[in-house]
Coordinates of N, CA and C in Angstrom, one line a residue:
Chain A
D1 N -5.7 17.0 4.4 CA -6.1 17.0 3.0 C -5.6 15.8 2.3
Q2 N -6.5 15.0 1.7 CA -6.0 13.7 1.1 C -5.4 14.0 -0.2
Q3 N -4.1 13.5 -0.4 CA -3.4 13.7 -1.6 C -3.8 12.9 -2.8
V4 N -4.3 11.7 -2.5 CA -4.8 10.8 -3.5 C -6.2 10.4 -3.2
K5 N -7.1 10.6 -4.2 CA -8.5 10.4 -4.0 C -9.1 9.4 -5.1
Q6 N -9.8 8.4 -4.6 CA -10.5 7.5 -5.4 C -12.0 7.8 -5.1
N7 N -12.7 8.5 -6.0 CA -14.0 9.0 -5.6 C -15.1 8.0 -5.7
S8 N -14.8 6.9 -6.4 CA -15.9 5.8 -6.5 C -15.5 4.7 -5.5
P9 N -16.3 4.5 -4.5 CA -16.0 3.4 -3.5 C -16.2 2.0 -4.2
S10 N -17.1 2.0 -5.2 CA -17.4 0.7 -5.7 C -17.7 0.8 -7.2
L11 N -17.5 -0.3 -7.9 CA -17.8 -0.4 -9.4 C -18.3 -1.8 -9.7
S12 N -19.3 -1.9 -10.5 CA -19.8 -3.2 -10.9 C -19.9 -3.3 -12.4
V13 N -19.3 -4.3 -13.0 CA -19.3 -4.5 -14.4 C -19.6 -5.9 -14.8
Q14 N -20.0 -6.1 -16.0 CA -20.3 -7.4 -16.5 C -19.0 -8.1 -17.1
E15 N -18.9 -9.3 -16.9 CA -17.8 -10.1 -17.4 C -17.6 -9.8 -18.9
G16 N -16.4 -9.6 -19.4 CA -16.1 -9.3 -20.8 C -16.1 -7.8 -21.1
R17 N -16.7 -7.0 -20.3 CA -16.8 -5.6 -20.6 C -15.5 -4.9 -20.0
I18 N -15.4 -3.6 -20.2 CA -14.3 -2.8 -19.7 C -14.6 -2.3 -18.3
S19 N -13.6 -2.4 -17.5 CA -13.7 -1.7 -16.1 C -12.7 -0.5 -16.2
I20 N -13.2 0.6 -15.7 CA -12.4 1.8 -15.6 C -12.4 2.3 -14.2
L21 N -11.2 2.3 -13.6 CA -11.1 2.8 -12.2 C -10.3 4.1 -12.3
N22 N -10.8 5.1 -11.5 CA -10.2 6.5 -11.6 C -9.6 6.9 -10.3
C23 N -8.7 7.8 -10.4 CA -7.9 8.3 -9.3 C -7.5 9.8 -9.6
D24 N -7.6 10.6 -8.6 CA -7.1 12.0 -8.7 C -6.0 12.3 -7.7
Y25 N -5.1 13.1 -8.0 CA -4.0 13.4 -7.0 C -3.8 14.9 -7.0
T26 N -3.2 15.4 -5.9 CA -3.0 16.9 -5.8 C -1.6 17.3 -5.9
N27 N -0.6 16.5 -5.6 CA 0.8 16.8 -5.6 C 1.5 16.4 -6.9
S28 N 2.1 17.3 -7.6 CA 2.8 17.0 -8.9 C 4.2 16.5 -8.8
M29 N 4.7 16.3 -7.5 CA 6.1 15.9 -7.4 C 6.3 14.4 -7.3
F30 N 5.4 13.6 -7.8 CA 5.6 12.2 -7.7 C 6.4 11.6 -8.9
D31 N 7.2 10.6 -8.7 CA 8.0 9.9 -9.7 C 7.1 8.9 -10.5
Y32 N 6.4 8.2 -9.7 CA 5.6 7.0 -10.3 C 4.2 7.0 -9.7
F33 N 3.3 6.4 -10.5 CA 1.9 6.2 -10.1 C 1.7 4.7 -10.2
L34 N 1.1 4.1 -9.2 CA 0.9 2.7 -9.2 C -0.5 2.3 -8.9
W35 N -0.8 1.1 -9.3 CA -2.1 0.4 -9.0 C -1.8 -0.9 -8.3
Y36 N -2.5 -1.1 -7.2 CA -2.4 -2.3 -6.4 C -3.8 -3.0 -6.4
K37 N -3.8 -4.3 -6.3 CA -5.0 -5.1 -6.2 C -5.0 -5.8 -4.8
K38 N -6.2 -5.8 -4.2 CA -6.2 -6.5 -2.8 C -7.4 -7.4 -2.7
Y39 N -7.1 -8.7 -2.4 CA -8.1 -9.6 -2.0 C -8.3 -9.6 -0.5
P40 N -9.5 -10.1 0.0 CA -9.7 -10.1 1.4 C -8.7 -10.9 2.2
A41 N -8.2 -10.4 3.3 CA -7.3 -11.1 4.2 C -5.9 -11.3 3.6
E42 N -5.6 -10.5 2.5 CA -4.3 -10.5 2.0 C -3.8 -9.1 1.9
G43 N -2.4 -9.0 1.8 CA -1.9 -7.6 1.5 C -2.1 -7.2 0.1
P44 N -2.0 -5.9 -0.2 CA -2.1 -5.5 -1.6 C -1.0 -6.1 -2.5
T45 N -1.4 -6.3 -3.7 CA -0.4 -6.9 -4.7 C -0.2 -5.8 -5.8
F46 N 1.1 -5.6 -6.1 CA 1.4 -4.6 -7.1 C 0.9 -5.1 -8.5
L47 N 0.2 -4.2 -9.2 CA -0.4 -4.6 -10.5 C 0.3 -4.0 -11.7
I48 N 0.4 -2.6 -11.7 CA 1.0 -1.9 -12.8 C 1.4 -0.5 -12.4
S49 N 2.4 0.0 -13.1 CA 2.8 1.4 -12.7 C 3.0 2.2 -14.0
I50 N 3.2 3.5 -13.8 CA 3.5 4.4 -14.9 C 4.4 5.5 -14.3
S51 N 5.4 5.8 -15.1 CA 6.3 6.9 -14.8 C 5.6 8.2 -15.0
S52 N 6.0 9.2 -14.3 CA 5.4 10.6 -14.4 C 5.7 11.2 -15.8
I53 N 6.7 10.7 -16.5 CA 7.0 11.2 -17.8 C 6.3 10.6 -19.0
K54 N 5.5 9.6 -18.6 CA 4.7 8.9 -19.7 C 3.2 9.2 -19.5
D55 N 2.4 8.8 -20.5 CA 1.0 9.0 -20.4 C 0.2 7.7 -20.5
K56 N 0.9 6.6 -20.9 CA 0.2 5.4 -21.0 C 1.2 4.2 -20.8
N57 N 0.7 3.2 -20.1 CA 1.5 2.0 -19.9 C 0.5 0.8 -20.0
E58 N 0.9 -0.2 -20.8 CA 0.0 -1.4 -21.0 C 0.7 -2.7 -20.6
D59 N -0.1 -3.5 -20.0 CA 0.4 -4.9 -19.6 C -0.7 -5.9 -19.7
G60 N -0.8 -6.5 -20.8 CA -1.9 -7.5 -21.0 C -3.2 -6.8 -21.0
R61 N -4.1 -7.3 -20.1 CA -5.5 -6.7 -20.1 C -5.5 -5.4 -19.3
F62 N -4.4 -5.0 -18.8 CA -4.4 -3.8 -17.9 C -3.6 -2.6 -18.6
T63 N -4.3 -1.5 -18.6 CA -3.7 -0.3 -19.2 C -3.9 0.9 -18.2
V64 N -2.8 1.6 -17.9 CA -2.9 2.8 -17.0 C -2.6 4.0 -17.8
F65 N -3.5 5.0 -17.6 CA -3.4 6.3 -18.3 C -3.1 7.4 -17.3
L66 N -2.2 8.3 -17.7 CA -1.9 9.4 -16.8 C -2.1 10.7 -17.5
N67 N -3.0 11.6 -17.0 CA -3.2 12.9 -17.5 C -2.7 13.9 -16.5
K68 N -1.5 14.4 -16.8 CA -0.8 15.2 -15.8 C -1.4 16.6 -15.6
S69 N -2.0 17.1 -16.7 CA -2.6 18.4 -16.6 C -3.8 18.4 -15.7
A70 N -4.5 17.3 -15.8 CA -5.7 17.1 -15.0 C -5.4 16.5 -13.6
K71 N -4.2 16.0 -13.4 CA -3.8 15.3 -12.2 C -4.7 14.1 -12.0
H72 N -4.8 13.3 -13.1 CA -5.8 12.2 -13.1 C -5.1 11.0 -13.6
L73 N -5.5 9.9 -13.0 CA -4.9 8.6 -13.3 C -6.1 7.6 -13.5
S74 N -6.0 6.7 -14.5 CA -7.1 5.7 -14.6 C -6.5 4.3 -15.0
L75 N -7.2 3.3 -14.6 CA -6.8 1.9 -14.9 C -8.0 1.3 -15.7
H76 N -7.6 0.8 -16.8 CA -8.6 0.1 -17.7 C -8.3 -1.4 -17.7
I77 N -9.3 -2.2 -17.5 CA -9.2 -3.6 -17.5 C -10.1 -4.1 -18.6
V78 N -9.5 -4.7 -19.7 CA -10.3 -5.2 -20.8 C -9.7 -6.6 -21.3
P79 N -10.5 -7.6 -21.4 CA -11.9 -7.7 -20.9 C -11.9 -8.0 -19.4
S80 N -12.9 -7.6 -18.7 CA -12.9 -7.9 -17.2 C -13.3 -9.3 -17.0
Q81 N -12.8 -9.9 -15.9 CA -13.0 -11.3 -15.6 C -13.5 -11.4 -14.1
P82 N -14.2 -12.4 -13.8 CA -14.7 -12.5 -12.4 C -13.5 -12.5 -11.4
G83 N -12.4 -13.1 -11.8 CA -11.2 -13.1 -10.9 C -10.6 -11.7 -10.7
D84 N -11.1 -10.7 -11.4 CA -10.6 -9.4 -11.2 C -11.3 -8.7 -10.0
S85 N -12.4 -9.3 -9.5 CA -13.1 -8.8 -8.4 C -12.2 -8.6 -7.2
A86 N -12.0 -7.4 -6.7 CA -11.1 -7.1 -5.7 C -11.2 -5.6 -5.3
V87 N -10.4 -5.2 -4.3 CA -10.3 -3.8 -4.1 C -9.0 -3.3 -4.8
Y88 N -9.1 -2.2 -5.5 CA -8.0 -1.6 -6.3 C -7.6 -0.3 -5.6
F89 N -6.3 -0.2 -5.3 CA -5.8 1.0 -4.7 C -4.9 1.7 -5.7
C90 N -5.1 3.0 -5.8 CA -4.2 3.9 -6.6 C -3.2 4.4 -5.6
A91 N -1.9 4.6 -6.1 CA -0.9 5.1 -5.2 C 0.1 5.9 -5.9
T92 N 0.7 6.8 -5.2 CA 1.8 7.6 -5.8 C 3.1 7.2 -5.1
R93 N 4.2 7.5 -5.7 CA 5.5 7.1 -5.1 C 6.5 8.2 -5.4
G94 N 7.1 8.8 -4.4 CA 8.0 9.9 -4.5 C 9.4 9.4 -4.5
K95 N 10.4 10.3 -4.6 CA 11.8 10.0 -4.7 C 12.3 9.1 -3.6
A96 N 11.8 9.3 -2.4 CA 12.3 8.5 -1.3 C 11.7 7.1 -1.2
G97 N 10.8 6.8 -2.2 CA 10.2 5.5 -2.2 C 8.9 5.4 -1.4
K98 N 8.6 6.4 -0.6 CA 7.4 6.4 0.2 C 6.1 6.6 -0.8
S99 N 5.1 5.8 -0.5 CA 3.9 5.8 -1.3 C 2.7 6.4 -0.5
T100 N 1.8 7.1 -1.2 CA 0.6 7.6 -0.6 C -0.5 6.9 -1.4
F101 N -1.5 6.3 -0.6 CA -2.5 5.5 -1.2 C -3.9 6.2 -1.2
G102 N -4.7 5.9 -2.1 CA -6.1 6.3 -2.1 C -6.9 5.3 -1.2
D103 N -8.2 5.5 -1.0 CA -8.9 4.6 -0.1 C -9.5 3.4 -0.8
G104 N -9.3 3.3 -2.1 CA -9.6 2.0 -2.8 C -11.0 2.1 -3.4
T105 N -11.1 1.3 -4.5 CA -12.4 1.1 -5.2 C -12.6 -0.4 -5.3
T106 N -13.8 -0.9 -4.8 CA -14.1 -2.3 -4.8 C -14.8 -2.6 -6.2
L107 N -14.1 -3.4 -7.0 CA -14.6 -3.8 -8.3 C -15.3 -5.2 -8.2
T108 N -16.5 -5.3 -8.7 CA -17.2 -6.6 -8.8 C -17.4 -6.8 -10.2
V109 N -16.9 -8.0 -10.7 CA -17.2 -8.4 -12.1 C -18.2 -9.5 -12.1
K110 N -19.3 -9.3 -12.7 CA -20.4 -10.3 -12.6 C -20.3 -11.2 -13.8
P111 N -20.5 -12.6 -13.5 CA -20.4 -13.5 -14.6 C -21.6 -13.4 -15.6
Chain B
G1 N 12.8 -16.1 2.3 CA 11.6 -16.7 1.8 C 11.1 -16.1 0.5
A2 N 10.0 -16.6 -0.1 CA 9.6 -16.2 -1.4 C 8.8 -14.9 -1.3
G3 N 8.2 -14.6 -0.1 CA 7.4 -13.4 0.0 C 7.7 -12.7 1.3
V4 N 7.0 -11.7 1.6 CA 7.1 -10.9 2.9 C 6.2 -11.7 3.9
S5 N 6.9 -12.0 5.0 CA 6.2 -12.7 6.1 C 5.9 -11.9 7.3
Q6 N 4.7 -11.8 7.8 CA 4.4 -11.1 9.0 C 3.8 -12.0 10.1
S7 N 4.2 -11.7 11.3 CA 3.6 -12.4 12.4 C 3.4 -11.5 13.6
P8 N 2.4 -11.8 14.5 CA 1.4 -12.8 14.2 C 0.4 -12.3 13.2
R9 N -0.5 -13.1 12.7 CA -1.5 -12.7 11.7 C -2.6 -11.9 12.4
Y10 N -2.9 -12.3 13.6 CA -3.9 -11.6 14.4 C -3.4 -11.4 15.8
K11 N -3.7 -10.3 16.4 CA -3.3 -10.0 17.8 C -4.4 -9.2 18.5
V12 N -4.9 -9.8 19.6 CA -5.8 -9.1 20.5 C -5.1 -8.6 21.7
A13 N -5.1 -7.3 22.0 CA -4.4 -6.8 23.1 C -5.4 -6.0 24.0
K14 N -5.1 -6.1 25.3 CA -5.9 -5.3 26.2 C -5.3 -3.9 26.2
R15 N -6.2 -2.9 26.3 CA -5.8 -1.5 26.3 C -4.7 -1.3 27.4
G16 N -3.6 -0.7 27.0 CA -2.5 -0.5 27.9 C -1.4 -1.5 27.7
Q17 N -1.6 -2.6 27.0 CA -0.6 -3.6 26.8 C 0.3 -3.2 25.7
D18 N 1.6 -3.7 25.8 CA 2.6 -3.5 24.8 C 2.5 -4.6 23.8
V19 N 2.7 -4.3 22.5 CA 2.7 -5.3 21.4 C 3.9 -5.2 20.5
A20 N 4.3 -6.3 19.9 CA 5.4 -6.3 19.0 C 5.0 -7.1 17.8
L21 N 5.1 -6.4 16.6 CA 4.8 -7.0 15.3 C 6.0 -7.2 14.5
R22 N 6.1 -8.4 13.9 CA 7.3 -8.8 13.2 C 7.1 -8.8 11.7
C23 N 8.2 -8.4 11.0 CA 8.2 -8.5 9.5 C 9.5 -9.1 9.0
D24 N 9.3 -10.1 8.2 CA 10.5 -10.8 7.5 C 10.4 -10.4 6.0
P25 N 11.2 -9.5 5.6 CA 11.1 -9.0 4.2 C 11.7 -10.1 3.2
I26 N 11.6 -9.8 1.9 CA 12.2 -10.7 0.9 C 13.7 -10.5 1.0
S27 N 14.4 -11.6 1.0 CA 15.9 -11.6 1.1 C 16.5 -10.7 0.1
G28 N 17.3 -9.7 0.5 CA 18.0 -8.9 -0.5 C 17.3 -7.6 -0.7
H29 N 16.0 -7.5 -0.2 CA 15.3 -6.2 -0.4 C 15.9 -5.1 0.6
V30 N 16.3 -4.1 0.0 CA 17.0 -3.0 0.8 C 15.9 -2.2 1.6
S31 N 14.8 -1.9 0.9 CA 13.8 -1.0 1.5 C 12.7 -1.7 2.2
L32 N 12.4 -1.2 3.4 CA 11.3 -1.8 4.2 C 10.4 -0.7 4.7
F33 N 9.1 -0.9 4.5 CA 8.1 0.1 4.9 C 7.1 -0.6 5.9
W34 N 6.6 0.2 6.8 CA 5.4 -0.1 7.6 C 4.3 0.8 7.3
Y35 N 3.1 0.2 7.1 CA 1.9 1.0 6.8 C 0.8 0.5 7.8
Q36 N -0.1 1.5 8.1 CA -1.3 1.2 8.9 C -2.5 1.3 8.1
Q37 N -3.4 0.3 8.1 CA -4.6 0.4 7.3 C -5.8 0.2 8.2
A38 N -6.6 1.3 8.3 CA -7.9 1.3 9.1 C -8.9 0.7 8.2
L39 N -10.0 0.3 8.8 CA -11.1 -0.4 8.0 C -11.7 0.6 7.0
G40 N -11.8 0.2 5.7 CA -12.4 1.0 4.7 C -11.5 2.1 4.2
Q41 N -10.2 2.1 4.6 CA -9.3 3.1 4.1 C -8.1 2.5 3.4
G42 N -7.3 3.3 2.8 CA -6.1 2.9 2.2 C -5.0 2.8 3.2
P43 N -3.9 2.1 2.9 CA -2.7 2.1 3.8 C -2.2 3.5 4.0
E44 N -1.8 3.8 5.3 CA -1.2 5.0 5.6 C 0.3 4.8 6.1
F45 N 1.2 5.6 5.5 CA 2.6 5.4 5.8 C 2.9 5.6 7.3
L46 N 3.7 4.7 7.8 CA 4.2 4.9 9.2 C 5.7 5.2 9.2
T47 N 6.5 4.3 8.6 CA 8.0 4.5 8.6 C 8.7 3.7 7.5
Y48 N 9.9 4.1 7.3 CA 10.7 3.5 6.2 C 12.1 3.3 6.6
F49 N 12.7 2.1 6.2 CA 14.1 1.8 6.5 C 14.8 1.5 5.1
Q50 N 16.0 2.0 5.1 CA 16.9 1.5 4.0 C 18.0 0.8 4.7
N51 N 18.0 -0.5 4.5 CA 18.9 -1.4 5.3 C 18.6 -1.2 6.7
E52 N 19.5 -0.9 7.6 CA 19.2 -0.8 9.0 C 18.9 0.7 9.4
A53 N 19.0 1.6 8.5 CA 18.8 3.0 8.8 C 17.3 3.4 8.6
Q54 N 16.8 3.9 9.7 CA 15.4 4.4 9.6 C 15.4 5.8 9.0
L55 N 15.1 6.0 7.8 CA 15.2 7.2 7.1 C 14.0 8.2 7.2
D56 N 12.9 7.6 7.5 CA 11.7 8.4 7.6 C 10.8 7.8 8.6
K57 N 10.4 8.5 9.7 CA 9.5 8.0 10.7 C 8.4 9.0 10.9
S58 N 8.1 9.8 9.8 CA 7.2 10.9 10.0 C 5.7 10.5 10.1
G59 N 5.4 9.2 9.8 CA 4.1 8.8 9.9 C 3.7 8.1 11.2
L60 N 4.7 7.9 12.0 CA 4.4 7.3 13.3 C 3.5 8.2 14.1
P61 N 2.3 7.7 14.5 CA 1.3 8.6 15.1 C 1.6 9.2 16.5
S62 N 2.5 8.5 17.2 CA 2.8 9.1 18.5 C 4.1 8.4 19.0
D63 N 4.7 8.9 20.1 CA 5.9 8.3 20.6 C 5.7 6.9 21.3
R64 N 4.4 6.4 21.2 CA 4.2 5.1 21.7 C 4.6 4.1 20.6
F65 N 4.8 4.6 19.4 CA 5.1 3.7 18.2 C 6.6 3.8 18.0
F66 N 7.2 2.6 17.9 CA 8.7 2.5 17.7 C 9.0 1.3 16.7
A67 N 9.9 1.6 15.8 CA 10.2 0.5 14.8 C 11.7 0.4 14.7
E68 N 12.2 -0.8 14.5 CA 13.6 -1.1 14.4 C 13.9 -2.2 13.3
R69 N 15.1 -2.1 12.8 CA 15.5 -3.1 11.8 C 17.1 -3.2 12.0
P70 N 17.5 -3.8 13.1 CA 18.9 -3.7 13.6 C 19.9 -4.3 12.7
E71 N 19.6 -5.3 11.9 CA 20.6 -6.0 11.0 C 20.2 -5.8 9.6
G72 N 19.3 -4.9 9.3 CA 18.9 -4.7 7.9 C 18.1 -5.7 7.3
S73 N 17.5 -6.6 8.1 CA 16.6 -7.6 7.5 C 15.3 -7.6 8.2
V74 N 15.1 -8.4 9.2 CA 13.9 -8.5 10.0 C 13.6 -7.1 10.7
S75 N 12.3 -6.7 10.7 CA 11.9 -5.5 11.4 C 10.8 -5.8 12.4
T76 N 10.8 -5.0 13.4 CA 9.8 -5.1 14.5 C 9.2 -3.7 14.7
L77 N 7.8 -3.7 14.7 CA 7.1 -2.5 15.0 C 6.5 -2.7 16.4
K78 N 6.9 -1.9 17.3 CA 6.4 -2.0 18.7 C 5.4 -0.9 19.0
I79 N 4.4 -1.2 19.7 CA 3.4 -0.2 20.1 C 3.3 -0.4 21.6
Q80 N 3.6 0.7 22.3 CA 3.5 0.7 23.8 C 2.1 1.2 24.3
R81 N 1.7 0.7 25.4 CA 0.4 1.2 26.0 C -0.7 1.4 25.0
T82 N -1.0 0.3 24.3 CA -2.0 0.3 23.2 C -3.3 1.0 23.6
Q83 N -3.9 1.7 22.6 CA -5.1 2.4 22.8 C -6.1 1.8 21.7
Q84 N -7.4 2.0 21.9 CA -8.4 1.5 21.0 C -8.2 2.0 19.6
E85 N -7.7 3.2 19.5 CA -7.5 3.8 18.1 C -6.4 3.2 17.4
D86 N -5.6 2.3 18.1 CA -4.5 1.6 17.4 C -5.0 0.4 16.6
S87 N -6.2 0.0 16.8 CA -6.8 -1.1 16.2 C -6.8 -0.9 14.6
A88 N -6.1 -1.8 13.9 CA -6.0 -1.6 12.5 C -5.2 -2.8 12.0
V89 N -5.0 -2.9 10.6 CA -4.1 -3.9 10.0 C -2.8 -3.2 9.8
Y90 N -1.7 -3.8 10.3 CA -0.4 -3.3 10.1 C 0.3 -4.0 9.0
L91 N 0.6 -3.3 7.9 CA 1.2 -4.0 6.7 C 2.7 -3.6 6.6
C92 N 3.4 -4.6 6.3 CA 4.9 -4.4 6.1 C 5.1 -4.7 4.6
A93 N 6.0 -3.9 4.0 CA 6.3 -4.1 2.6 C 7.8 -3.9 2.3
S94 N 8.3 -4.6 1.4 CA 9.7 -4.4 1.0 C 9.8 -4.2 -0.5
S95 N 10.9 -3.6 -0.9 CA 11.3 -3.4 -2.3 C 12.8 -3.4 -2.4
L96 N 13.2 -3.6 -3.7 CA 14.6 -3.6 -4.0 C 15.3 -2.3 -3.6
G97 N 14.6 -1.2 -3.7 CA 15.2 0.1 -3.4 C 14.8 1.0 -4.5
R98 N 15.5 2.1 -4.7 CA 15.1 3.1 -5.6 C 15.1 2.6 -7.0
R99 N 16.1 1.7 -7.3 CA 16.1 1.1 -8.7 C 14.9 0.4 -9.0
G100 N 14.2 -0.1 -8.0 CA 13.0 -0.9 -8.2 C 11.7 -0.1 -8.0
A101 N 11.8 1.2 -8.1 CA 10.7 2.0 -7.8 C 9.5 1.7 -8.6
N102 N 9.7 1.4 -9.9 CA 8.6 1.2 -10.8 C 7.9 -0.2 -10.6
Y103 N 8.5 -1.0 -9.8 CA 7.9 -2.3 -9.6 C 7.0 -2.4 -8.4
G104 N 6.9 -1.3 -7.7 CA 6.0 -1.4 -6.5 C 6.6 -2.1 -5.4
Y105 N 5.8 -2.2 -4.3 CA 6.2 -2.9 -3.1 C 5.7 -4.4 -3.2
T106 N 6.3 -5.2 -2.4 CA 5.7 -6.5 -2.1 C 5.2 -6.5 -0.7
F107 N 4.0 -6.6 -0.5 CA 3.4 -6.5 0.8 C 3.3 -7.9 1.5
G108 N 3.3 -7.9 2.8 CA 2.9 -9.1 3.6 C 1.4 -9.1 3.7
S109 N 0.9 -10.1 4.4 CA -0.5 -10.3 4.6 C -1.0 -9.4 5.7
G110 N -0.1 -8.8 6.5 CA -0.5 -7.9 7.5 C -0.8 -8.6 8.9
T111 N -0.7 -7.8 9.9 CA -1.2 -8.2 11.3 C -2.4 -7.4 11.6
R112 N -3.5 -8.1 11.9 CA -4.7 -7.4 12.4 C -4.6 -7.2 13.9
L113 N -4.5 -6.0 14.3 CA -4.4 -5.7 15.8 C -5.8 -5.2 16.2
T114 N -6.3 -5.8 17.3 CA -7.6 -5.4 17.9 C -7.3 -5.1 19.3
V115 N -7.5 -3.9 19.7 CA -7.3 -3.4 21.1 C -8.7 -3.4 21.8
V116 N -8.8 -4.1 22.9 CA -10.1 -4.2 23.6 C -10.0 -3.6 25.0

């Protein structure tokens, strides 16, 4: 049973508009929730995180929202830029530091 | 170095051959993780080191997989008698440790293993 699910394999948005990437999880025992961005032939790059005791964290164009009752996490990118085109992974992180990843959503931002 | 370095970048192995994958973490990073990423999927946890101690190896798929980090810095993931299902990208990541939990991992570029 997959503990972290990203139900949309792909998302396409116009440059300047908002991108919303979604993630659902099943286990409530995680300390942190994270988003990573991955370009082809590179390893994932850490983007932004949120503690399980918060419901929002913002860093520039990126905002992560956590809805604990729904076990749902989302990443908002505003405004979207062509350079944001990549695969985005949602991940959880427990006390031991081990992370569980979703299967990713491929974001395409069209100029 | 400035980032996590993995070698080789690509490895083609004949079925049954042993392989060794190397990871050079960021200097001073206490925690080191190995992940396996199959095509079209997210990274799957293999094993975790804190300094030289292997604290979790629950993700290693079989006893053909072995990892070590003898001096608490460089780590090697060894796969014995490779099988076709071992074909994947093997990612190494390091982090400062529990205090750095909110900053995420720093990943290397991975080693793409193809077993033929």
